[in-house]
Amino acid sequence: MIDLNKAKFFIIILIVFGIVSLLTYLNYDKILKYFTNKQWEIADSVGNIEIERYLDAFGTSSNFFIVNGSGIVGYSETAKEVFEKQASFKEVISDTAGDYAIVAEKNATDVFVINKNEKVWDLSISNASILGVVINKNGYSAVIYSQAGYKSLIKVFSNNGEELFTNYLASTYAIDVAIANDNKTLAIAEIDTNGVSLESALKLIDIQSASENNVKKVKLENNELISDIEYNDSNDLVILTDANVKTLRNNKVIDLIDFKEENIILVSIENPKKLVAVKVMEESLFNVKCEVCIYHYHDAKDVRTYEIEETPNKIVTCNDTIAIDTGNKIIFLNLSGGFVKKCVYNGQLKDIKLFSNGKMAVLLFRDTAEFIKVGGI
């Protein structure tokens, strides 16, 4: 005689096994990716600091810095204070490269340069209204400012604060500047508002001999507007416009990626090693599938990808680390597109910064900053 209870139990087991097998089959790629990439690994918090009413924050190869109304404070990987400079700020602009950082008060006159845990130099530009600052990994810097009679001026300094020259723009505005890794060239992205339509152009100036005879000008086609320029590790100028990313290599403009053709929604050229972008692959009412794409600057066909089923809202990169903010968690990748760690957060995240060559991240909330260990990559 058949035991009905045992038969029912056996049937239930078969049904459960069938369901599990079917789900495994349908989600095989996701399951394989989860275990292959160790996607359960969580980035560890190492501490936090209070940052009430901070004005700016940035990371260098060594430290993390907070700027508030009374000065600049630097912190180590363990959230311990290692630097302090008292100063009065109302609105701050900054830039970093390697262990160098440049900080200035926007629409004012004062500039500060920091290297590791020390202030290298500071100065005040008379009658200036500072609009932007840039520094390269060797400590050479440039300050964009306005002054009576000129739409933009760019003052260039050596790594010890020696003023090298000033470039004057009477009829165009400087949108951004960049200094080559060999300290030999200043690149200026400028915009001309005098015509019927806006026009962008690049001006390349020989820093060692800054005369009009040593200035090259490159115009962009199709009324593309430049928003950012950076030098990559090969010392090629990378150009971000409202429509695409280009490089200027051997005085020739080369198109890398087109936003409309690639369906790109986010892009970052801040990493000198690789270009990072996010493209939408599939989108419906309830589902979205995106790819984080990591391109080689010399060949956009050389691309590494990482798939996410969310729409990210921010990309931050430093050295070999990429941080992707999806709205409730940070996904950390390496430049090969491999998963490193993730960090789930609660509350409204205002910003994320990387420092210590990408081994550390700082999550910035309204009144606290949480230090996260990403690890060696």
CSV table of N, CA and C in Angstrom, one decimal, residues 190-324:
chain,number,residue,atom,x,y,z
A,190,GLU,N,37.8,77.7,-25.1
A,190,GLU,CA,37.2,79.0,-25.1
A,190,GLU,C,35.9,79.0,-25.9
A,191,ILE,N,35.0,79.9,-25.6
A,191,ILE,CA,33.8,80.0,-26.3
A,191,ILE,C,33.6,81.5,-26.8
A,192,ASP,N,33.2,81.6,-28.0
A,192,ASP,CA,32.9,82.9,-28.6
A,192,ASP,C,31.4,83.1,-28.7
A,193,THR,N,31.0,84.2,-28.0
A,193,THR,CA,29.5,84.5,-28.0
A,193,THR,C,29.2,85.7,-28.9
A,194,ASN,N,30.1,86.1,-29.7
A,194,ASN,CA,29.9,87.3,-30.5
A,194,ASN,C,29.1,87.1,-31.8
A,195,GLY,N,29.1,85.8,-32.3
A,195,GLY,CA,28.4,85.6,-33.6
A,195,GLY,C,26.9,85.2,-33.4
A,196,VAL,N,26.3,84.7,-34.5
A,196,VAL,CA,24.9,84.3,-34.4
A,196,VAL,C,24.8,83.1,-33.6
A,197,SER,N,25.7,82.2,-33.6
A,197,SER,CA,25.7,81.0,-32.7
A,197,SER,C,27.0,80.9,-31.9
A,198,LEU,N,26.9,80.2,-30.8
A,198,LEU,CA,28.1,80.0,-30.0
A,198,LEU,C,29.1,79.1,-30.7
A,199,GLU,N,30.4,79.4,-30.5
A,199,GLU,CA,31.5,78.7,-31.2
A,199,GLU,C,32.5,78.3,-30.1
A,200,SER,N,32.9,77.0,-30.1
A,200,SER,CA,34.0,76.6,-29.2
A,200,SER,C,35.3,76.4,-30.0
A,201,ALA,N,36.4,76.7,-29.3
A,201,ALA,CA,37.7,76.5,-29.9
A,201,ALA,C,38.7,76.1,-28.8
A,202,LEU,N,39.8,75.5,-29.2
A,202,LEU,CA,40.9,75.2,-28.3
A,202,LEU,C,42.1,76.1,-28.7
A,203,LYS,N,42.8,76.6,-27.7
A,203,LYS,CA,44.0,77.3,-27.8
A,203,LYS,C,45.1,76.6,-27.1
A,204,LEU,N,46.2,76.3,-27.7
A,204,LEU,CA,47.4,75.6,-27.1
A,204,LEU,C,48.5,76.6,-27.1
A,205,ILE,N,49.1,76.8,-25.9
A,205,ILE,CA,50.1,77.8,-25.6
A,205,ILE,C,51.4,77.1,-25.1
A,206,ASP,N,52.5,77.4,-25.7
A,206,ASP,CA,53.8,76.9,-25.2
A,206,ASP,C,54.1,77.6,-23.9
A,207,ILE,N,54.1,76.9,-22.8
A,207,ILE,CA,54.4,77.5,-21.5
A,207,ILE,C,55.8,78.0,-21.4
A,208,GLN,N,56.8,77.4,-22.0
A,208,GLN,CA,58.1,77.8,-21.9
A,208,GLN,C,58.4,79.1,-22.7
A,209,SER,N,57.6,79.4,-23.7
A,209,SER,CA,57.7,80.6,-24.5
A,209,SER,C,56.4,81.1,-24.9
A,210,ALA,N,55.7,81.7,-23.9
A,210,ALA,CA,54.3,82.1,-24.1
A,210,ALA,C,54.1,83.4,-24.9
A,211,SER,N,54.4,83.3,-26.1
A,211,SER,CA,54.2,84.5,-27.0
A,211,SER,C,53.1,84.1,-28.0
A,212,GLU,N,52.6,85.1,-28.8
A,212,GLU,CA,51.6,84.9,-29.8
A,212,GLU,C,52.1,84.0,-30.9
A,213,ASN,N,53.4,83.9,-31.1
A,213,ASN,CA,54.0,83.1,-32.1
A,213,ASN,C,54.0,81.6,-31.8
A,214,ASN,N,53.7,81.3,-30.5
A,214,ASN,CA,53.7,80.0,-30.0
A,214,ASN,C,52.4,79.5,-29.5
A,215,VAL,N,51.3,80.0,-30.2
A,215,VAL,CA,49.9,79.7,-29.9
A,215,VAL,C,49.3,79.0,-31.1
A,216,LYS,N,48.7,77.8,-30.8
A,216,LYS,CA,48.0,77.1,-31.9
A,216,LYS,C,46.5,77.1,-31.5
A,217,LYS,N,45.7,77.3,-32.6
A,217,LYS,CA,44.2,77.3,-32.3
A,217,LYS,C,43.6,76.2,-33.1
A,218,VAL,N,42.7,75.5,-32.5
A,218,VAL,CA,41.9,74.4,-33.1
A,218,VAL,C,40.4,74.7,-33.0
A,219,LYS,N,39.7,74.8,-34.1
A,219,LYS,CA,38.3,75.0,-34.0
A,219,LYS,C,37.5,73.6,-34.1
A,220,LEU,N,36.4,73.5,-33.4
A,220,LEU,CA,35.6,72.4,-33.5
A,220,LEU,C,34.5,72.6,-34.5
A,221,GLU,N,34.0,71.5,-35.2
A,221,GLU,CA,33.0,71.6,-36.2
A,221,GLU,C,31.6,71.4,-35.5
A,222,ASN,N,30.6,71.7,-36.3
A,222,ASN,CA,29.2,71.4,-36.0
A,222,ASN,C,28.7,72.1,-34.7
A,223,ASN,N,29.3,73.3,-34.4
A,223,ASN,CA,28.8,74.1,-33.3
A,223,ASN,C,28.8,73.3,-32.0
A,224,GLU,N,29.8,72.3,-31.8
A,224,GLU,CA,29.9,71.6,-30.6
A,224,GLU,C,30.5,72.5,-29.5
A,225,LEU,N,29.9,72.4,-28.3
A,225,LEU,CA,30.3,73.2,-27.2
A,225,LEU,C,31.1,72.4,-26.2
A,226,ILE,N,32.3,72.9,-25.9
A,226,ILE,CA,33.2,72.2,-25.0
A,226,ILE,C,32.8,72.5,-23.5
A,227,SER,N,32.8,71.4,-22.7
A,227,SER,CA,32.5,71.6,-21.3
A,227,SER,C,33.6,71.2,-20.4
A,228,ASP,N,34.6,70.4,-20.9
A,228,ASP,CA,35.7,69.9,-20.0
A,228,ASP,C,36.8,69.5,-20.9
A,229,ILE,N,38.0,69.7,-20.5
A,229,ILE,CA,39.2,69.2,-21.1
A,229,ILE,C,40.2,68.7,-20.1
A,230,GLU,N,40.9,67.6,-20.4
A,230,GLU,CA,41.8,66.9,-19.5
A,230,GLU,C,43.0,66.3,-20.3
A,231,TYR,N,44.2,66.3,-19.8
A,231,TYR,CA,45.2,65.5,-20.4
A,231,TYR,C,45.2,64.1,-19.9
A,232,ASN,N,45.4,63.1,-20.7
A,232,ASN,CA,45.4,61.7,-20.3
A,232,ASN,C,46.9,61.3,-20.1
A,233,ASP,N,47.1,60.0,-19.7
A,233,ASP,CA,48.4,59.6,-19.4
A,233,ASP,C,49.4,59.6,-20.5
A,234,SER,N,48.8,59.6,-21.8
A,234,SER,CA,49.7,59.7,-23.0
A,234,SER,C,49.9,61.1,-23.4
A,235,ASN,N,49.5,62.1,-22.5
A,235,ASN,CA,49.6,63.5,-22.8
A,235,ASN,C,48.8,64.0,-24.0
A,236,ASP,N,47.8,63.2,-24.4
A,236,ASP,CA,46.9,63.7,-25.4
A,236,ASP,C,45.8,64.5,-24.7
A,237,LEU,N,45.3,65.5,-25.3
A,237,LEU,CA,44.2,66.3,-24.7
A,237,LEU,C,42.8,65.6,-25.0
A,238,VAL,N,42.1,65.3,-24.0
A,238,VAL,CA,40.8,64.7,-24.1
A,238,VAL,C,39.7,65.9,-24.0
A,239,ILE,N,38.8,65.9,-24.9
A,239,ILE,CA,37.8,67.0,-25.0
A,239,ILE,C,36.4,66.4,-24.8
A,240,LEU,N,35.7,66.9,-23.8
A,240,LEU,CA,34.3,66.6,-23.6
A,240,LEU,C,33.4,67.7,-24.2
A,241,THR,N,32.5,67.4,-25.1
A,241,THR,CA,31.6,68.4,-25.6
A,241,THR,C,30.2,68.0,-25.3
A,242,ASP,N,29.2,68.8,-25.7
A,242,ASP,CA,27.8,68.4,-25.4
A,242,ASP,C,27.3,67.3,-26.3
A,243,ALA,N,28.1,66.8,-27.2
A,243,ALA,CA,27.6,65.7,-28.1
A,243,ALA,C,28.5,64.5,-28.2
A,244,ASN,N,29.8,64.7,-27.8
A,244,ASN,CA,30.7,63.5,-27.9
A,244,ASN,C,32.0,63.7,-27.1
A,245,VAL,N,32.9,62.8,-27.2
A,245,VAL,CA,34.2,62.9,-26.6
A,245,VAL,C,35.3,62.7,-27.7
A,246,LYS,N,36.3,63.6,-27.7
A,246,LYS,CA,37.3,63.6,-28.7
A,246,LYS,C,38.7,63.6,-28.0
A,247,THR,N,39.7,63.3,-28.8
A,247,THR,CA,41.1,63.5,-28.3
A,247,THR,C,41.8,64.4,-29.4
A,248,LEU,N,42.7,65.2,-28.9
A,248,LEU,CA,43.6,65.9,-29.8
A,248,LEU,C,45.0,65.2,-29.7
A,249,ARG,N,45.3,64.5,-30.7
A,249,ARG,CA,46.6,63.8,-30.8
A,249,ARG,C,47.4,64.2,-32.0
A,250,ASN,N,48.6,64.6,-31.8
A,250,ASN,CA,49.5,65.0,-32.9
A,250,ASN,C,48.8,66.1,-33.7
A,251,ASN,N,48.1,67.0,-33.0
A,251,ASN,CA,47.5,68.2,-33.6
A,251,ASN,C,46.3,67.8,-34.5
A,252,LYS,N,45.8,66.6,-34.3
A,252,LYS,CA,44.6,66.1,-35.1
A,252,LYS,C,43.5,65.7,-34.1
A,253,VAL,N,42.3,66.2,-34.4
A,253,VAL,CA,41.1,65.9,-33.6
A,253,VAL,C,40.5,64.6,-34.0
A,254,ILE,N,40.4,63.7,-33.0
A,254,ILE,CA,39.9,62.3,-33.3
A,254,ILE,C,38.6,62.1,-32.5
A,255,ASP,N,37.5,61.7,-33.1
A,255,ASP,CA,36.3,61.3,-32.4
A,255,ASP,C,36.4,60.0,-31.7
A,256,LEU,N,36.0,59.9,-30.5
A,256,LEU,CA,36.0,58.7,-29.7
A,256,LEU,C,34.6,58.0,-29.6
A,257,ILE,N,33.7,58.7,-29.0
A,257,ILE,CA,32.4,58.2,-28.8
A,257,ILE,C,31.4,59.3,-29.0
A,258,ASP,N,30.2,59.0,-29.6
A,258,ASP,CA,29.1,59.9,-29.9
A,258,ASP,C,28.0,59.5,-28.9
A,259,PHE,N,27.5,60.5,-28.1
A,259,PHE,CA,26.5,60.2,-27.1
A,259,PHE,C,25.2,59.7,-27.7
A,260,LYS,N,24.7,60.3,-28.8
A,260,LYS,CA,23.4,59.9,-29.4
A,260,LYS,C,23.5,58.5,-30.0
A,261,GLU,N,24.6,58.3,-30.7
A,261,GLU,CA,24.7,57.0,-31.4
A,261,GLU,C,24.9,55.8,-30.4
A,262,GLU,N,25.6,56.1,-29.3
A,262,GLU,CA,25.9,55.1,-28.3
A,262,GLU,C,24.8,55.0,-27.2
A,263,ASN,N,23.9,56.0,-27.2
A,263,ASN,CA,22.8,56.1,-26.2
A,263,ASN,C,23.4,56.2,-24.8
A,264,ILE,N,24.4,57.2,-24.7
A,264,ILE,CA,25.2,57.4,-23.5
A,264,ILE,C,24.5,58.5,-22.6
A,265,ILE,N,24.3,58.2,-21.3
A,265,ILE,CA,23.7,59.1,-20.4
A,265,ILE,C,24.6,59.7,-19.4
A,266,LEU,N,25.8,59.1,-19.1
A,266,LEU,CA,26.7,59.6,-18.2
A,266,LEU,C,28.1,59.4,-18.8
A,267,VAL,N,29.0,60.4,-18.6
A,267,VAL,CA,30.4,60.2,-19.1
A,267,VAL,C,31.4,60.9,-18.2
A,268,SER,N,32.6,60.4,-18.0
A,268,SER,CA,33.6,61.0,-17.2
A,268,SER,C,34.9,60.9,-17.9
A,269,ILE,N,35.6,62.0,-18.1
A,269,ILE,CA,37.0,62.0,-18.6
A,269,ILE,C,38.0,62.3,-17.6
A,270,GLU,N,37.7,62.3,-16.3
A,270,GLU,CA,38.6,62.7,-15.2
A,270,GLU,C,39.7,61.7,-15.0
A,271,ASN,N,39.5,60.4,-15.4
A,271,ASN,CA,40.5,59.4,-15.2
A,271,ASN,C,41.5,59.5,-16.4
A,272,PRO,N,42.8,59.7,-16.1
A,272,PRO,CA,43.8,59.8,-17.2
A,272,PRO,C,44.1,58.5,-17.9
A,273,LYS,N,43.7,57.4,-17.3
A,273,LYS,CA,43.9,56.1,-17.9
A,273,LYS,C,42.9,55.6,-18.9
A,274,LYS,N,41.6,55.8,-18.5
A,274,LYS,CA,40.5,55.3,-19.3
A,274,LYS,C,39.3,56.3,-19.3
A,275,LEU,N,38.5,56.2,-20.4
A,275,LEU,CA,37.3,57.0,-20.5
A,275,LEU,C,36.2,56.1,-20.0
A,276,VAL,N,35.3,56.7,-19.1
A,276,VAL,CA,34.3,55.9,-18.5
A,276,VAL,C,32.9,56.5,-18.8
A,277,ALA,N,32.0,55.7,-19.3
A,277,ALA,CA,30.6,56.1,-19.7
A,277,ALA,C,29.6,55.1,-19.3
A,278,VAL,N,28.3,55.5,-19.2
A,278,VAL,CA,27.2,54.7,-19.0
A,278,VAL,C,26.2,54.8,-20.1
A,279,LYS,N,25.9,53.7,-20.7
A,279,LYS,CA,24.9,53.7,-21.8
A,279,LYS,C,23.7,52.8,-21.4
A,280,VAL,N,22.5,53.2,-21.9
A,280,VAL,CA,21.3,52.5,-21.7
A,280,VAL,C,21.2,51.4,-22.8
A,281,MET,N,21.0,50.2,-22.4
A,281,MET,CA,20.9,49.1,-23.3
A,281,MET,C,19.4,48.7,-23.6
A,282,GLU,N,18.6,48.6,-22.5
A,282,GLU,CA,17.2,48.4,-22.6
A,282,GLU,C,16.5,49.2,-21.5
A,283,GLU,N,15.3,49.7,-21.9
A,283,GLU,CA,14.5,50.5,-21.0
A,283,GLU,C,13.0,50.3,-21.2
A,284,SER,N,12.3,49.9,-20.2
A,284,SER,CA,10.8,49.8,-20.3
A,284,SER,C,10.2,50.4,-19.0
A,285,LEU,N,8.9,50.2,-18.9
A,285,LEU,CA,8.2,50.9,-17.8
A,285,LEU,C,8.7,50.4,-16.4
A,286,PHE,N,9.0,49.1,-16.4
A,286,PHE,CA,9.4,48.5,-15.1
A,286,PHE,C,10.9,48.0,-15.0
A,287,ASN,N,11.6,48.0,-16.1
A,287,ASN,CA,12.9,47.5,-16.1
A,287,ASN,C,13.9,48.4,-16.9
A,288,VAL,N,15.1,48.4,-16.5
A,288,VAL,CA,16.1,49.2,-17.2
A,288,VAL,C,17.4,48.4,-17.1
A,289,LYS,N,18.2,48.4,-18.2
A,289,LYS,CA,19.5,47.7,-18.2
A,289,LYS,C,20.5,48.6,-18.8
A,290,CYS,N,21.5,48.9,-18.0
A,290,CYS,CA,22.6,49.8,-18.4
A,290,CYS,C,23.9,49.1,-18.4
A,291,GLU,N,24.9,49.6,-19.2
A,291,GLU,CA,26.3,49.1,-19.2
A,291,GLU,C,27.2,50.3,-18.8
A,292,VAL,N,28.1,49.9,-17.9
A,292,VAL,CA,29.2,50.8,-17.6
A,292,VAL,C,30.3,50.4,-18.6
A,293,CYS,N,30.7,51.4,-19.5
A,293,CYS,CA,31.7,51.1,-20.5
A,293,CYS,C,33.0,51.8,-20.2
A,294,ILE,N,34.1,51.1,-20.3
A,294,ILE,CA,35.4,51.6,-20.0
A,294,ILE,C,36.2,51.5,-21.3
A,295,TYR,N,36.5,52.7,-21.9
A,295,TYR,CA,37.1,52.8,-23.2
A,295,TYR,C,38.6,53.1,-23.1
A,296,HIS,N,39.4,52.6,-24.0
A,296,HIS,CA,40.8,53.0,-24.2
A,296,HIS,C,40.8,54.3,-25.0
A,297,TYR,N,41.6,55.3,-24.5
A,297,TYR,CA,41.6,56.6,-25.2
A,297,TYR,C,42.2,56.5,-26.6
A,298,HIS,N,43.0,55.5,-26.9
A,298,HIS,CA,43.6,55.4,-28.2
A,298,HIS,C,42.7,54.6,-29.2
A,299,ASP,N,41.8,53.9,-28.6
A,299,ASP,CA,40.9,53.0,-29.5
A,299,ASP,C,39.6,52.8,-28.7
A,300,ALA,N,38.6,53.5,-29.2
A,300,ALA,CA,37.3,53.4,-28.5
A,300,ALA,C,36.6,52.0,-28.7
A,301,LYS,N,37.2,51.2,-29.7
A,301,LYS,CA,36.7,49.8,-29.9
A,301,LYS,C,37.2,48.9,-28.8
A,302,ASP,N,38.3,49.3,-28.1
A,302,ASP,CA,38.8,48.5,-27.0
A,302,ASP,C,38.0,48.9,-25.8
A,303,VAL,N,37.0,48.2,-25.5
A,303,VAL,CA,36.1,48.6,-24.4
A,303,VAL,C,35.8,47.4,-23.5
A,304,ARG,N,35.7,47.7,-22.2
A,304,ARG,CA,35.3,46.7,-21.2
A,304,ARG,C,34.0,47.2,-20.6
A,305,THR,N,33.1,46.2,-20.3
A,305,THR,CA,31.8,46.6,-19.8
A,305,THR,C,31.4,45.9,-18.5
A,306,TYR,N,30.5,46.5,-17.8
A,306,TYR,CA,29.9,45.9,-16.6
A,306,TYR,C,28.4,46.2,-16.6
A,307,GLU,N,27.5,45.2,-16.5
A,307,GLU,CA,26.1,45.4,-16.7
A,307,GLU,C,25.4,45.7,-15.3
A,308,ILE,N,24.5,46.7,-15.3
A,308,ILE,CA,23.8,46.9,-14.1
A,308,ILE,C,22.3,47.1,-14.4
A,309,GLU,N,21.4,46.7,-13.5
A,309,GLU,CA,20.0,46.8,-13.8
A,309,GLU,C,19.4,48.0,-13.1
A,310,GLU,N,20.1,49.1,-13.1
A,310,GLU,CA,19.6,50.3,-12.5
A,310,GLU,C,20.2,51.5,-13.3
A,311,THR,N,19.6,52.6,-13.2
A,311,THR,CA,20.1,53.8,-13.9
A,311,THR,C,21.0,54.6,-12.9
A,312,PRO,N,22.3,54.6,-13.1
A,312,PRO,CA,23.2,55.3,-12.2
A,312,PRO,C,23.0,56.8,-12.4
A,313,ASN,N,23.4,57.6,-11.3
A,313,ASN,CA,23.3,59.0,-11.4
A,313,ASN,C,24.6,59.8,-11.2
A,314,LYS,N,25.7,59.0,-11.0
A,314,LYS,CA,27.0,59.6,-10.8
A,314,LYS,C,28.1,58.6,-11.1
A,315,ILE,N,29.2,59.1,-11.7
A,315,ILE,CA,30.4,58.3,-11.9
A,315,ILE,C,31.5,59.1,-11.3
A,316,VAL,N,32.3,58.4,-10.4
A,316,VAL,CA,33.6,59.0,-9.9
A,316,VAL,C,34.7,58.0,-10.1
A,317,THR,N,35.8,58.5,-10.6
A,317,THR,CA,37.0,57.6,-10.8
A,317,THR,C,38.2,58.2,-10.2
A,318,CYS,N,39.1,57.3,-9.8
A,318,CYS,CA,40.4,57.7,-9.2
A,318,CYS,C,41.4,56.5,-9.4
A,319,ASN,N,42.5,56.8,-10.1
A,319,ASN,CA,43.5,55.7,-10.4
A,319,ASN,C,42.8,54.5,-11.1
A,320,ASP,N,42.8,53.3,-10.5
A,320,ASP,CA,42.2,52.2,-11.1
A,320,ASP,C,40.8,51.9,-10.6
A,321,THR,N,40.2,52.8,-9.9
A,321,THR,CA,38.9,52.6,-9.2
A,321,THR,C,37.8,53.4,-9.9
A,322,ILE,N,36.6,52.8,-10.1
A,322,ILE,CA,35.4,53.5,-10.6
A,322,ILE,C,34.3,53.3,-9.5
A,323,ALA,N,33.7,54.4,-9.1
A,323,ALA,CA,32.5,54.3,-8.2
A,323,ALA,C,31.3,54.7,-8.9
A,324,ILE,N,30.3,53.9,-8.9
A,324,ILE,CA,29.0,54.1,-9.6
A,324,ILE,C,27.9,54.3,-8.5
